[in-house]
Short mmCIF file of C-alpha atoms and ligand atoms in Angstrom, two decimals:
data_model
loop_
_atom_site.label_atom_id
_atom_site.label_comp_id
_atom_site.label_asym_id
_atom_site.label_seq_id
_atom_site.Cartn_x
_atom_site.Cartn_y
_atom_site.Cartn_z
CA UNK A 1 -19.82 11.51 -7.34
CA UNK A 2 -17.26 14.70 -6.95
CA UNK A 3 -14.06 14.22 -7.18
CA UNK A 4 -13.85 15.95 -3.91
CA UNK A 5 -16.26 13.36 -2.22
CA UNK A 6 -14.24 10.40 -4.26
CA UNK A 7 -10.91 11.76 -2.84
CA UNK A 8 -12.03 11.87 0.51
CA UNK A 9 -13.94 8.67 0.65
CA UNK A 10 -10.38 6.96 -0.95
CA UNK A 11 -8.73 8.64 2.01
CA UNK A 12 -11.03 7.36 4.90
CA UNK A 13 -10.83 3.96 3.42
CA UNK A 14 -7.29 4.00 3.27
CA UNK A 15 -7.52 5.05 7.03
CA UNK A 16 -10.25 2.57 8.01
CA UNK A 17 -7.98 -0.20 6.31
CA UNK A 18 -5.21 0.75 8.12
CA UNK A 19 -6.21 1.04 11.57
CA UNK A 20 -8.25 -2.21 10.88
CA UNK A 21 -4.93 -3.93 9.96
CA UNK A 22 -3.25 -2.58 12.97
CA UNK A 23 -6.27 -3.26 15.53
CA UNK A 24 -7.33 -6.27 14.26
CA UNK A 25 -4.94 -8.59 12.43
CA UNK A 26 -2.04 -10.27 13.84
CA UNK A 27 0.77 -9.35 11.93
CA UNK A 28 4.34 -11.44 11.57
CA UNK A 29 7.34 -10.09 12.35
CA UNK A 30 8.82 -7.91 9.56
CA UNK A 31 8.48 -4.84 8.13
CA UNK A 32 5.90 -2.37 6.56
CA UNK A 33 6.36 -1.15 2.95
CA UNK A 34 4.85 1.66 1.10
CA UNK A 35 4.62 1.23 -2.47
CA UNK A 36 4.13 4.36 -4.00
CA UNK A 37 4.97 7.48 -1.21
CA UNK A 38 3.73 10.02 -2.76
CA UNK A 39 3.21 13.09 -0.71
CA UNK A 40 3.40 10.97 2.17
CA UNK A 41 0.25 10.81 4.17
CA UNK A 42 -0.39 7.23 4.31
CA UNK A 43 3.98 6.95 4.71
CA UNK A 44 3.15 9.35 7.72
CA UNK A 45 0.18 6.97 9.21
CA UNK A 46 2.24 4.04 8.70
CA UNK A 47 5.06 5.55 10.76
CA UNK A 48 2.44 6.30 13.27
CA UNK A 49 0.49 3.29 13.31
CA UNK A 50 3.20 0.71 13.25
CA UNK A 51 6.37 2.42 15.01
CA UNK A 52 8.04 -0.26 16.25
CA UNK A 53 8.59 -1.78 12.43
CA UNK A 54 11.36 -0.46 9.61
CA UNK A 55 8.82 1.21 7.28
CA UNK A 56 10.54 1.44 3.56
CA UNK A 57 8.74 3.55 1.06
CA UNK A 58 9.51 3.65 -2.84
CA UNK A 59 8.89 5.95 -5.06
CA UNK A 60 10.17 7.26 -8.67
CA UNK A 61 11.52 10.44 -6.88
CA UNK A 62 11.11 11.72 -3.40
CA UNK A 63 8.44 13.98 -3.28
CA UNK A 64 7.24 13.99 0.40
CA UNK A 65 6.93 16.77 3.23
CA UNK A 66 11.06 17.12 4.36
CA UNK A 67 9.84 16.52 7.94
CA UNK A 68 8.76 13.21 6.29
CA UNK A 69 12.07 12.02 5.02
CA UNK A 70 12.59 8.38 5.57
CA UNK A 71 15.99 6.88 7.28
CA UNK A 72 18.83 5.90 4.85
CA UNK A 73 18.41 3.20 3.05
CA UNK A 74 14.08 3.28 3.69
CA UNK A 75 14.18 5.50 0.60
CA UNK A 76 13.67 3.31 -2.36
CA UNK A 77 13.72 5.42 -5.69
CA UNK A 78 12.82 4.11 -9.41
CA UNK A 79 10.71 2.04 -10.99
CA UNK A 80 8.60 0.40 -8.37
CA UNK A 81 9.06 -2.51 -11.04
CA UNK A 82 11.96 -3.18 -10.80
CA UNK A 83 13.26 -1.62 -7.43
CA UNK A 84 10.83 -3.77 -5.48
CA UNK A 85 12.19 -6.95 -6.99
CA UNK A 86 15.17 -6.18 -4.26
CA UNK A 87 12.12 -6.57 -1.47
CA UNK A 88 10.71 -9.77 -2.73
CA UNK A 89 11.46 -12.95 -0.46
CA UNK A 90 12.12 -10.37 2.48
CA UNK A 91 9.03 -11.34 4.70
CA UNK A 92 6.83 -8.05 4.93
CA UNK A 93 3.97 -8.13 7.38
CA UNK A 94 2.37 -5.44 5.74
CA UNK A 95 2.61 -4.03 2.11
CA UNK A 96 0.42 -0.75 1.45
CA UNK A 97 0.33 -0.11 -2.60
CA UNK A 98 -1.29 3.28 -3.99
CA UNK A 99 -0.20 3.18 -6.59
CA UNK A 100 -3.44 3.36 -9.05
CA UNK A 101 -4.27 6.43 -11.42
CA UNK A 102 -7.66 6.15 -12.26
CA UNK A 103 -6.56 5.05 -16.01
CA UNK A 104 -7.84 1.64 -16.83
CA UNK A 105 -5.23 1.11 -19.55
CA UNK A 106 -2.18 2.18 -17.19
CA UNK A 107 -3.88 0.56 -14.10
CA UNK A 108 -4.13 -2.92 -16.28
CA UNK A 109 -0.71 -2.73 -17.16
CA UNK A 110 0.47 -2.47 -13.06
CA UNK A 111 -1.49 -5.20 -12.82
CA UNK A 112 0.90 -7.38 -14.94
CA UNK A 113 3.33 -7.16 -12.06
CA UNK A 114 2.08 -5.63 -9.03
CA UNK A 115 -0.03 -8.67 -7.71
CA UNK A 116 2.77 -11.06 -7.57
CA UNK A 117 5.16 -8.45 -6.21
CA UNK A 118 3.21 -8.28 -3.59
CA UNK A 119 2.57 -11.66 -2.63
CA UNK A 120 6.19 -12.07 -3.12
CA UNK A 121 6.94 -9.49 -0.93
CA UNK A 122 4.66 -10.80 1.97
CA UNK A 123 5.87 -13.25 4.96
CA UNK A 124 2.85 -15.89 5.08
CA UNK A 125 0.20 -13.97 7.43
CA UNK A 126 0.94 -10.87 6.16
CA UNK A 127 -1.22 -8.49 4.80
CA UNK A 128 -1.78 -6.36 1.75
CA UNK A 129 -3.97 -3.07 1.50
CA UNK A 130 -4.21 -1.69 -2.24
CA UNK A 131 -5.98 0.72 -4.11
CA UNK A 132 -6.02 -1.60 -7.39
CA UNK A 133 -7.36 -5.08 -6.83
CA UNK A 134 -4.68 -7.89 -6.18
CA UNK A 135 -5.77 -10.79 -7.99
CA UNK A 136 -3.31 -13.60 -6.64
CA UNK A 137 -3.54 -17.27 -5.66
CA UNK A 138 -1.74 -16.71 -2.73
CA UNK A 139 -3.71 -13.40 -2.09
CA UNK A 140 -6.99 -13.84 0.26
CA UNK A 141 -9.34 -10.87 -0.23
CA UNK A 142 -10.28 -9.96 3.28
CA UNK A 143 -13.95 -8.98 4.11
CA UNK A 144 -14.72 -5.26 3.32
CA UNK A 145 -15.26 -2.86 5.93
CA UNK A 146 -18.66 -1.44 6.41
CA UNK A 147 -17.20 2.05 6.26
CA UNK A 148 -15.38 1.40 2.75
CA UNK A 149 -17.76 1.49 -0.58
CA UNK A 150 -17.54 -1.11 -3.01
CA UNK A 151 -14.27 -1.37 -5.47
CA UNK A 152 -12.68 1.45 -3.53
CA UNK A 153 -9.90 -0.07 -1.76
CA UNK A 154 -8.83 -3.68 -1.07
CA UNK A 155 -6.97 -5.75 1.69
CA UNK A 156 -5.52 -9.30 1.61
CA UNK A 157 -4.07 -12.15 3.78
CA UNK A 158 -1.19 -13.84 2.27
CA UNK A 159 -2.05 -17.77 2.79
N1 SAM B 1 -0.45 7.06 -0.53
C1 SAM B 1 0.31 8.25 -0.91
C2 SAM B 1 0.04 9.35 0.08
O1 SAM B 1 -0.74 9.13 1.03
O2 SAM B 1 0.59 10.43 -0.07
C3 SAM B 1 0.00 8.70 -2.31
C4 SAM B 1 0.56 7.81 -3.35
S1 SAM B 1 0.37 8.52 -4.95
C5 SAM B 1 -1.28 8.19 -5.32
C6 SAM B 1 1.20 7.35 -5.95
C7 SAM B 1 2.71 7.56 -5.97
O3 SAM B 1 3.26 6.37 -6.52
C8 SAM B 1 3.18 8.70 -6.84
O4 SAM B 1 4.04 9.52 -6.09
C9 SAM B 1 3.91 8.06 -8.00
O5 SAM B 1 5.09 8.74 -8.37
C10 SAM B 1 4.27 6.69 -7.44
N2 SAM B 1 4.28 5.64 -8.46
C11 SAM B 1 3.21 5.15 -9.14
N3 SAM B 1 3.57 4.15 -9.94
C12 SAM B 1 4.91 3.99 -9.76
C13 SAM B 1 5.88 3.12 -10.32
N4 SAM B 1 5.54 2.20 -11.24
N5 SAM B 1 7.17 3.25 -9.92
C14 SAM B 1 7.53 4.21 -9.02
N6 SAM B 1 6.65 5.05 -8.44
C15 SAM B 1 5.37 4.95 -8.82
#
């Protein structure tokens, strides 16, 4: 496969996962974070898609479209390592993490911390949508979408 065609099917599924969230699961209260904002289209779908929630991104450095500048304090910068230790216990309904680079030996070593950040993160109910797999005990892998290939992008239920 391209790496044109694997970009764009990572973006559709990131979509697809998104909207299915939105449409179809019934979300706690609390808010929506975005681990890893990047250049900020998934930050902008978020904002979109759930506007009615505080959506906090984090990032090492802001690196977004200006337009896409998030209110004070929604701005996390650092190490998502240790900066989203501040979010854990806060009740998220939704935690979006893209935060994989294609490496296996970097991805395995996000993988030390990221899937129990998350669940941490997470108000019971809530859910998680990832690029990198979230293997967690308190992390329910959700069925995947028809639209979404195999190992491309992941969503959870925290029990
Ligand atoms: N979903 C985003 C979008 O739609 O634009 C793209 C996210 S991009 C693939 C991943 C981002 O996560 C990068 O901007 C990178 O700097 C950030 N990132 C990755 N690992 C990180 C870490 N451990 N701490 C802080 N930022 C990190």
């Amino acid at each position: 496969m391209s790496r044109l065609d694997s970009f764009i099917n990572r973006m559709s599924a990131q979509r697809d996962i998104l909207n299915h969230v939105r449409d179809v699961l019934d979300l706690p209260d609390g808010a929506v974070l975005e681990v890893g904002l990047g250049n900020g289209r998934t930050y902008s779908h978020l904002r979109e898609n759930f506007s009615d929630r505080r959506v906090v991104a984090f990032d090492r450095q802001f690196a977004a479209h200006k337009t896409l500048a998030p209110a004070a304090g929604d701005f996390i910068e650092g190490e998502i390592r240790e900066t989203g230790q501040t979010f854990v216990g806060t009740k998220a309904a939704l935690v979006h993490a893209d935060i994989g680079t294609g490496y296996a030996d970097k991805d395995a070593i996000t993988l030390q911390w990221l899937p129990d950040m998350v669940a941490g993160m997470l108000a019971e109910g809530g859910a998680a949508v990832s690029g990198l797999p979230l293997s967690h005990p308190q992390l329910e892998e959700l069925p995947r979408l028809p639209s979404v290939e195999e190992g491309r992008y992941f969503y959870y239920r925290k029990t």
